[in-house]
PDB file of N, CA and C in Angstrom:
ATOM      1  N   PRO A   1       0.819  -1.206   0.000  1.00 58.00           N
ATOM      2  CA  PRO A   1       0.000   0.000   0.000  1.00 58.00           C
ATOM      3  C   PRO A   1       0.858   1.264   0.000  1.00 58.00           C
ATOM      4  N   GLU A   2       0.408   2.246  -0.665  1.00 69.00           N
ATOM      5  CA  GLU A   2       1.137   3.502  -0.708  1.00 69.00           C
ATOM      6  C   GLU A   2       1.020   4.231   0.627  1.00 69.00           C
ATOM      7  N   GLY A   3       2.161   4.596   1.197  1.00 74.00           N
ATOM      8  CA  GLY A   3       2.176   5.402   2.406  1.00 74.00           C
ATOM      9  C   GLY A   3       1.907   4.677   3.704  1.00 74.00           C
ATOM     10  N   ALA A   4       1.869   3.372   3.697  1.00 81.00           N
ATOM     11  CA  ALA A   4       1.605   2.624   4.927  1.00 81.00           C
ATOM     12  C   ALA A   4       2.695   1.575   5.117  1.00 81.00           C
ATOM     13  N   TYR A   5       2.800   1.079   6.320  1.00 87.00           N
ATOM     14  CA  TYR A   5       3.795   0.052   6.623  1.00 87.00           C
ATOM     15  C   TYR A   5       3.119  -1.211   7.152  1.00 87.00           C
ATOM     16  N   TYR A   6       1.871  -1.383   6.832  1.00 91.00           N
ATOM     17  CA  TYR A   6       1.129  -2.567   7.243  1.00 91.00           C
ATOM     18  C   TYR A   6       0.117  -2.916   6.160  1.00 91.00           C
ATOM     19  N   ILE A   7      -0.394  -4.136   6.255  1.00 91.00           N
ATOM     20  CA  ILE A   7      -1.422  -4.575   5.328  1.00 91.00           C
ATOM     21  C   ILE A   7      -2.393  -5.481   6.074  1.00 91.00           C
ATOM     22  N   LEU A   8      -3.660  -5.379   5.738  1.00 92.00           N
ATOM     23  CA  LEU A   8      -4.677  -6.286   6.260  1.00 92.00           C
ATOM     24  C   LEU A   8      -4.844  -7.408   5.245  1.00 92.00           C
ATOM     25  N   ALA A   9      -4.670  -8.628   5.696  1.00 93.00           N
ATOM     26  CA  ALA A   9      -4.817  -9.784   4.822  1.00 93.00           C
ATOM     27  C   ALA A   9      -6.067 -10.562   5.216  1.00 93.00           C
ATOM     28  N   GLY A  10      -6.820 -10.993   4.228  1.00 93.00           N
ATOM     29  CA  GLY A  10      -8.013 -11.784   4.482  1.00 93.00           C
ATOM     30  C   GLY A  10      -7.664 -13.192   4.920  1.00 93.00           C
ATOM     31  N   THR A  11      -8.468 -13.728   5.814  1.00 92.00           N
ATOM     32  CA  THR A  11      -8.240 -15.080   6.335  1.00 92.00           C
ATOM     33  C   THR A  11      -9.411 -16.008   6.044  1.00 92.00           C
ATOM     34  N   ASP A  12     -10.333 -15.585   5.189  1.00 88.00           N
ATOM     35  CA  ASP A  12     -11.551 -16.357   4.908  1.00 88.00           C
ATOM     36  C   ASP A  12     -11.306 -17.808   4.521  1.00 88.00           C
ATOM     37  N   ARG A  13     -10.241 -18.044   3.774  1.00 88.00           N
ATOM     38  CA  ARG A  13     -10.031 -19.405   3.265  1.00 88.00           C
ATOM     39  C   ARG A  13      -9.423 -20.355   4.287  1.00 88.00           C
ATOM     40  N   PHE A  14      -9.116 -19.858   5.470  1.00 88.00           N
ATOM     41  CA  PHE A  14      -8.545 -20.696   6.518  1.00 88.00           C
ATOM     42  C   PHE A  14      -9.543 -20.867   7.656  1.00 88.00           C
ATOM     43  N   PRO A  15      -9.795 -22.090   8.076  1.00 87.00           N
ATOM     44  CA  PRO A  15     -10.716 -22.280   9.194  1.00 87.00           C
ATOM     45  C   PRO A  15     -10.081 -21.794  10.506  1.00 87.00           C
ATOM     46  N   SER A  16     -10.863 -21.041  11.258  1.00 89.00           N
ATOM     47  CA  SER A  16     -10.420 -20.602  12.588  1.00 89.00           C
ATOM     48  C   SER A  16     -11.631 -20.139  13.376  1.00 89.00           C
ATOM     49  N   LYS A  17     -11.492 -20.165  14.674  1.00 89.00           N
ATOM     50  CA  LYS A  17     -12.571 -19.734  15.557  1.00 89.00           C
ATOM     51  C   LYS A  17     -12.809 -18.235  15.421  1.00 89.00           C
ATOM     52  N   ASP A  18     -11.726 -17.467  15.392  1.00 92.00           N
ATOM     53  CA  ASP A  18     -11.804 -16.018  15.251  1.00 92.00           C
ATOM     54  C   ASP A  18     -10.421 -15.491  14.864  1.00 92.00           C
ATOM     55  N   SER A  19     -10.290 -14.191  14.710  1.00 93.00           N
ATOM     56  CA  SER A  19      -9.024 -13.629  14.237  1.00 93.00           C
ATOM     57  C   SER A  19      -7.886 -13.818  15.246  1.00 93.00           C
ATOM     58  N   LYS A  20      -8.199 -13.826  16.529  1.00 94.00           N
ATOM     59  CA  LYS A  20      -7.154 -14.062  17.523  1.00 94.00           C
ATOM     60  C   LYS A  20      -6.659 -15.504  17.435  1.00 94.00           C
ATOM     61  N   ASP A  21      -7.585 -16.431  17.298  1.00 94.00           N
ATOM     62  CA  ASP A  21      -7.218 -17.838  17.147  1.00 94.00           C
ATOM     63  C   ASP A  21      -6.332 -18.010  15.922  1.00 94.00           C
ATOM     64  N   PHE A  22      -6.695 -17.379  14.829  1.00 93.00           N
ATOM     65  CA  PHE A  22      -5.891 -17.487  13.614  1.00 93.00           C
ATOM     66  C   PHE A  22      -4.489 -16.920  13.831  1.00 93.00           C
ATOM     67  N   ALA A  23      -4.402 -15.749  14.429  1.00 95.00           N
ATOM     68  CA  ALA A  23      -3.098 -15.112  14.665  1.00 95.00           C
ATOM     69  C   ALA A  23      -2.219 -15.981  15.563  1.00 95.00           C
ATOM     70  N   MET A  24      -2.790 -16.578  16.577  1.00 95.00           N
ATOM     71  CA  MET A  24      -2.018 -17.418  17.490  1.00 95.00           C
ATOM     72  C   MET A  24      -1.547 -18.703  16.800  1.00 95.00           C
ATOM     73  N   ARG A  25      -2.405 -19.282  15.974  1.00 93.00           N
ATOM     74  CA  ARG A  25      -2.013 -20.489  15.231  1.00 93.00           C
ATOM     75  C   ARG A  25      -0.893 -20.176  14.245  1.00 93.00           C
ATOM     76  N   LEU A  26      -1.002 -19.054  13.564  1.00 94.00           N
ATOM     77  CA  LEU A  26       0.018 -18.661  12.608  1.00 94.00           C
ATOM     78  C   LEU A  26       1.367 -18.485  13.300  1.00 94.00           C
ATOM     79  N   LEU A  27       1.353 -17.837  14.440  1.00 95.00           N
ATOM     80  CA  LEU A  27       2.581 -17.639  15.201  1.00 95.00           C
ATOM     81  C   LEU A  27       3.169 -18.977  15.663  1.00 95.00           C
ATOM     82  N   ALA A  28       2.327 -19.840  16.184  1.00 94.00           N
ATOM     83  CA  ALA A  28       2.798 -21.124  16.702  1.00 94.00           C
ATOM     84  C   ALA A  28       3.282 -22.063  15.593  1.00 94.00           C
ATOM     85  N   GLU A  29       2.593 -22.065  14.464  1.00 92.00           N
ATOM     86  CA  GLU A  29       2.896 -23.036  13.417  1.00 92.00           C
ATOM     87  C   GLU A  29       4.008 -22.603  12.467  1.00 92.00           C
ATOM     88  N   VAL A  30       4.105 -21.309  12.170  1.00 93.00           N
ATOM     89  CA  VAL A  30       5.134 -20.880  11.213  1.00 93.00           C
ATOM     90  C   VAL A  30       6.031 -19.760  11.727  1.00 93.00           C
ATOM     91  N   GLY A  31       5.748 -19.230  12.914  1.00 94.00           N
ATOM     92  CA  GLY A  31       6.612 -18.221  13.501  1.00 94.00           C
ATOM     93  C   GLY A  31       6.473 -16.837  12.909  1.00 94.00           C
ATOM     94  N   VAL A  32       5.305 -16.537  12.334  1.00 95.00           N
ATOM     95  CA  VAL A  32       5.046 -15.202  11.791  1.00 95.00           C
ATOM     96  C   VAL A  32       3.951 -14.561  12.635  1.00 95.00           C
ATOM     97  N   ALA A  33       4.225 -13.371  13.137  1.00 95.00           N
ATOM     98  CA  ALA A  33       3.267 -12.684  14.003  1.00 95.00           C
ATOM     99  C   ALA A  33       2.400 -11.724  13.206  1.00 95.00           C
ATOM    100  N   GLY A  34       1.148 -11.692  13.560  1.00 95.00           N
ATOM    101  CA  GLY A  34       0.194 -10.749  12.989  1.00 95.00           C
ATOM    102  C   GLY A  34      -0.763 -10.321  14.082  1.00 95.00           C
ATOM    103  N   ILE A  35      -1.418  -9.207  13.877  1.00 96.00           N
ATOM    104  CA  ILE A  35      -2.374  -8.700  14.864  1.00 96.00           C
ATOM    105  C   ILE A  35      -3.778  -9.085  14.413  1.00 96.00           C
ATOM    106  N   PRO A  36      -4.586  -9.659  15.304  1.00 96.00           N
ATOM    107  CA  PRO A  36      -5.949 -10.025  14.933  1.00 96.00           C
ATOM    108  C   PRO A  36      -6.716  -8.824  14.370  1.00 96.00           C
ATOM    109  N   GLY A  37      -7.417  -9.055  13.288  1.00 94.00           N
ATOM    110  CA  GLY A  37      -8.165  -7.984  12.638  1.00 94.00           C
ATOM    111  C   GLY A  37      -9.214  -7.338  13.512  1.00 94.00           C
ATOM    112  N   ARG A  38      -9.735  -8.059  14.457  1.00 93.00           N
ATOM    113  CA  ARG A  38     -10.788  -7.493  15.305  1.00 93.00           C
ATOM    114  C   ARG A  38     -10.305  -6.298  16.120  1.00 93.00           C
ATOM    115  N   ALA A  39      -8.998  -6.134  16.255  1.00 94.00           N
ATOM    116  CA  ALA A  39      -8.455  -4.990  16.989  1.00 94.00           C
ATOM    117  C   ALA A  39      -8.672  -3.681  16.232  1.00 94.00           C
ATOM    118  N   PHE A  40      -9.062  -3.757  14.958  1.00 92.00           N
ATOM    119  CA  PHE A  40      -9.182  -2.562  14.125  1.00 92.00           C
ATOM    120  C   PHE A  40     -10.601  -2.281  13.642  1.00 92.00           C
ATOM    121  N   PHE A  41     -11.571  -3.060  14.089  1.00 92.00           N
ATOM    122  CA  PHE A  41     -12.957  -2.897  13.662  1.00 92.00           C
ATOM    123  C   PHE A  41     -13.879  -2.855  14.874  1.00 92.00           C
ATOM    124  N   HIS A  42     -15.006  -2.195  14.726  1.00 90.00           N
ATOM    125  CA  HIS A  42     -16.017  -2.148  15.786  1.00 90.00           C
ATOM    126  C   HIS A  42     -17.151  -3.133  15.525  1.00 90.00           C
ATOM    127  N   ASP A  43     -17.017  -3.921  14.481  1.00 90.00           N
ATOM    128  CA  ASP A  43     -18.043  -4.920  14.163  1.00 90.00           C
ATOM    129  C   ASP A  43     -17.351  -6.247  13.840  1.00 90.00           C
ATOM    130  N   PRO A  44     -18.113  -7.293  13.638  1.00 91.00           N
ATOM    131  CA  PRO A  44     -17.520  -8.619  13.407  1.00 91.00           C
ATOM    132  C   PRO A  44     -16.694  -8.747  12.120  1.00 91.00           C
ATOM    133  N   LYS A  45     -16.735  -7.772  11.247  1.00 91.00           N
ATOM    134  CA  LYS A  45     -16.006  -7.846   9.983  1.00 91.00           C
ATOM    135  C   LYS A  45     -14.506  -8.090  10.196  1.00 91.00           C
ATOM    136  N   GLY A  46     -13.957  -7.570  11.281  1.00 92.00           N
ATOM    137  CA  GLY A  46     -12.536  -7.711  11.556  1.00 92.00           C
ATOM    138  C   GLY A  46     -12.080  -9.132  11.813  1.00 92.00           C
ATOM    139  N   GLU A  47     -13.022 -10.016  12.129  1.00 94.00           N
ATOM    140  CA  GLU A  47     -12.662 -11.413  12.407  1.00 94.00           C
ATOM    141  C   GLU A  47     -12.137 -12.131  11.174  1.00 94.00           C
ATOM    142  N   LYS A  48     -12.274 -11.530  10.001  1.00 93.00           N
ATOM    143  CA  LYS A  48     -11.832 -12.162   8.758  1.00 93.00           C
ATOM    144  C   LYS A  48     -10.505 -11.603   8.251  1.00 93.00           C
ATOM    145  N   PHE A  49      -9.789 -10.872   9.141  1.00 95.00           N
ATOM    146  CA  PHE A  49      -8.533 -10.250   8.732  1.00 95.00           C
ATOM    147  C   PHE A  49      -7.438 -10.435   9.779  1.00 95.00           C
ATOM    148  N   ILE A  50      -6.208 -10.319   9.303  1.00 95.00           N
ATOM    149  CA  ILE A  50      -5.045 -10.246  10.175  1.00 95.00           C
ATOM    150  C   ILE A  50      -4.165  -9.126   9.623  1.00 95.00           C
ATOM    151  N   ARG A  51      -3.547  -8.379  10.500  1.00 95.00           N
ATOM    152  CA  ARG A  51      -2.714  -7.257  10.063  1.00 95.00           C
ATOM    153  C   ARG A  51      -1.250  -7.613  10.221  1.00 95.00           C
ATOM    154  N   PHE A  52      -0.495  -7.377   9.155  1.00 94.00           N
ATOM    155  CA  PHE A  52       0.946  -7.596   9.153  1.00 94.00           C
ATOM    156  C   PHE A  52       1.658  -6.265   9.003  1.00 94.00           C
ATOM    157  N   ASN A  53       2.704  -6.080   9.783  1.00 91.00           N
ATOM    158  CA  ASN A  53       3.573  -4.911   9.682  1.00 91.00           C
ATOM    159  C   ASN A  53       4.734  -5.307   8.779  1.00 91.00           C
ATOM    160  N   PHE A  54       5.041  -4.480   7.789  1.00 88.00           N
ATOM    161  CA  PHE A  54       6.185  -4.810   6.948  1.00 88.00           C
ATOM    162  C   PHE A  54       7.266  -3.737   6.976  1.00 88.00           C
ATOM    163  N   ALA A  55       7.377  -3.043   8.102  1.00 88.00           N
ATOM    164  CA  ALA A  55       8.463  -2.078   8.302  1.00 88.00           C
ATOM    165  C   ALA A  55       9.677  -2.829   8.853  1.00 88.00           C
ATOM    166  N   LEU A  56      10.172  -3.740   8.045  1.00 88.00           N
ATOM    167  CA  LEU A  56      11.271  -4.619   8.437  1.00 88.00           C
ATOM    168  C   LEU A  56      12.289  -4.699   7.305  1.00 88.00           C
ATOM    169  N   LYS A  57      13.435  -5.258   7.605  1.00 92.00           N
ATOM    170  CA  LYS A  57      14.443  -5.472   6.572  1.00 92.00           C
ATOM    171  C   LYS A  57      13.920  -6.455   5.531  1.00 92.00           C
ATOM    172  N   ASP A  58      14.345  -6.286   4.292  1.00 93.00           N
ATOM    173  CA  ASP A  58      13.907  -7.174   3.223  1.00 93.00           C
ATOM    174  C   ASP A  58      14.195  -8.631   3.527  1.00 93.00           C
ATOM    175  N   SER A  59      15.318  -8.906   4.155  1.00 95.00           N
ATOM    176  CA  SER A  59      15.668 -10.295   4.465  1.00 95.00           C
ATOM    177  C   SER A  59      14.666 -10.921   5.437  1.00 95.00           C
ATOM    178  N   VAL A  60      14.193 -10.136   6.378  1.00 92.00           N
ATOM    179  CA  VAL A  60      13.187 -10.628   7.339  1.00 92.00           C
ATOM    180  C   VAL A  60      11.855 -10.853   6.627  1.00 92.00           C
ATOM    181  N   LEU A  61      11.480  -9.933   5.760  1.00 92.00           N
ATOM    182  CA  LEU A  61      10.232 -10.075   5.004  1.00 92.00           C
ATOM    183  C   LEU A  61      10.289 -11.287   4.076  1.00 92.00           C
ATOM    184  N   ASP A  62      11.429 -11.508   3.441  1.00 94.00           N
ATOM    185  CA  ASP A  62      11.576 -12.678   2.568  1.00 94.00           C
ATOM    186  C   ASP A  62      11.378 -13.970   3.352  1.00 94.00           C
ATOM    187  N   GLN A  63      11.976 -14.029   4.529  1.00 94.00           N
ATOM    188  CA  GLN A  63      11.834 -15.224   5.363  1.00 94.00           C
ATOM    189  C   GLN A  63      10.373 -15.402   5.802  1.00 94.00           C
ATOM    190  N   ALA A  64       9.711 -14.325   6.173  1.00 93.00           N
ATOM    191  CA  ALA A  64       8.303 -14.405   6.578  1.00 93.00           C
ATOM    192  C   ALA A  64       7.443 -14.899   5.421  1.00 93.00           C
ATOM    193  N   CYS A  65       7.690 -14.407   4.220  1.00 92.00           N
ATOM    194  CA  CYS A  65       6.923 -14.845   3.050  1.00 92.00           C
ATOM    195  C   CYS A  65       7.126 -16.333   2.794  1.00 92.00           C
ATOM    196  N   GLU A  66       8.347 -16.806   2.923  1.00 93.00           N
ATOM    197  CA  GLU A  66       8.616 -18.236   2.741  1.00 93.00           C
ATOM    198  C   GLU A  66       7.853 -19.066   3.766  1.00 93.00           C
ATOM    199  N   ARG A  67       7.813 -18.600   4.984  1.00 93.00           N
ATOM    200  CA  ARG A  67       7.089 -19.319   6.040  1.00 93.00           C
ATOM    201  C   ARG A  67       5.594 -19.294   5.783  1.00 93.00           C
ATOM    202  N   LEU A  68       5.065 -18.156   5.371  1.00 90.00           N
ATOM    203  CA  LEU A  68       3.635 -18.042   5.107  1.00 90.00           C
ATOM    204  C   LEU A  68       3.198 -18.936   3.954  1.00 90.00           C
ATOM    205  N   GLU A  69       4.052 -19.089   2.960  1.00 90.00           N
ATOM    206  CA  GLU A  69       3.722 -19.965   1.834  1.00 90.00           C
ATOM    207  C   GLU A  69       3.541 -21.417   2.266  1.00 90.00           C
ATOM    208  N   LYS A  70       4.184 -21.807   3.341  1.00 86.00           N
ATOM    209  CA  LYS A  70       4.104 -23.187   3.840  1.00 86.00           C
ATOM    210  C   LYS A  70       2.886 -23.412   4.744  1.00 86.00           C
ATOM    211  N   PHE A  71       2.246 -22.343   5.183  1.00 84.00           N
ATOM    212  CA  PHE A  71       1.123 -22.462   6.113  1.00 84.00           C
ATOM    213  C   PHE A  71      -0.080 -23.057   5.399  1.00 84.00           C
ATOM    214  N   LYS A  72      -0.541 -24.154   5.900  1.00 78.00           N
ATOM    215  CA  LYS A  72      -1.720 -24.813   5.329  1.00 78.00           C
ATOM    216  C   LYS A  72      -2.998 -24.365   6.014  1.00 78.00           C
ATOM    217  N   GLY A  73      -2.895 -24.003   7.281  1.00 69.00           N
ATOM    218  CA  GLY A  73      -4.044 -23.481   8.002  1.00 69.00           C
ATOM    219  C   GLY A  73      -5.118 -24.475   8.362  1.00 69.00           C
ATOM    220  N   ILE A  74      -4.843 -25.721   8.166  1.00 59.00           N
ATOM    221  CA  ILE A  74      -5.874 -26.730   8.435  1.00 59.00           C
ATOM    222  C   ILE A  74      -5.478 -27.553   9.630  1.00 59.00           C
TER     223      ILE A  74
END
């Protein structure tokens, strides 16, 4: 995104109880941290998102992308 250092990613295709559950599973299974989408919405819509910060070195982002590609989410 232009002018931002984060992105909201949709989690619809992965089964999870809620956005916090998804964020915790992602951290535990592949070691990539994200903030549950519900922290940024006042309605249930946020449960379908996770926020990633990408204000990091390219090498760290490359490693995170490799880990995320391996996440099956099931």
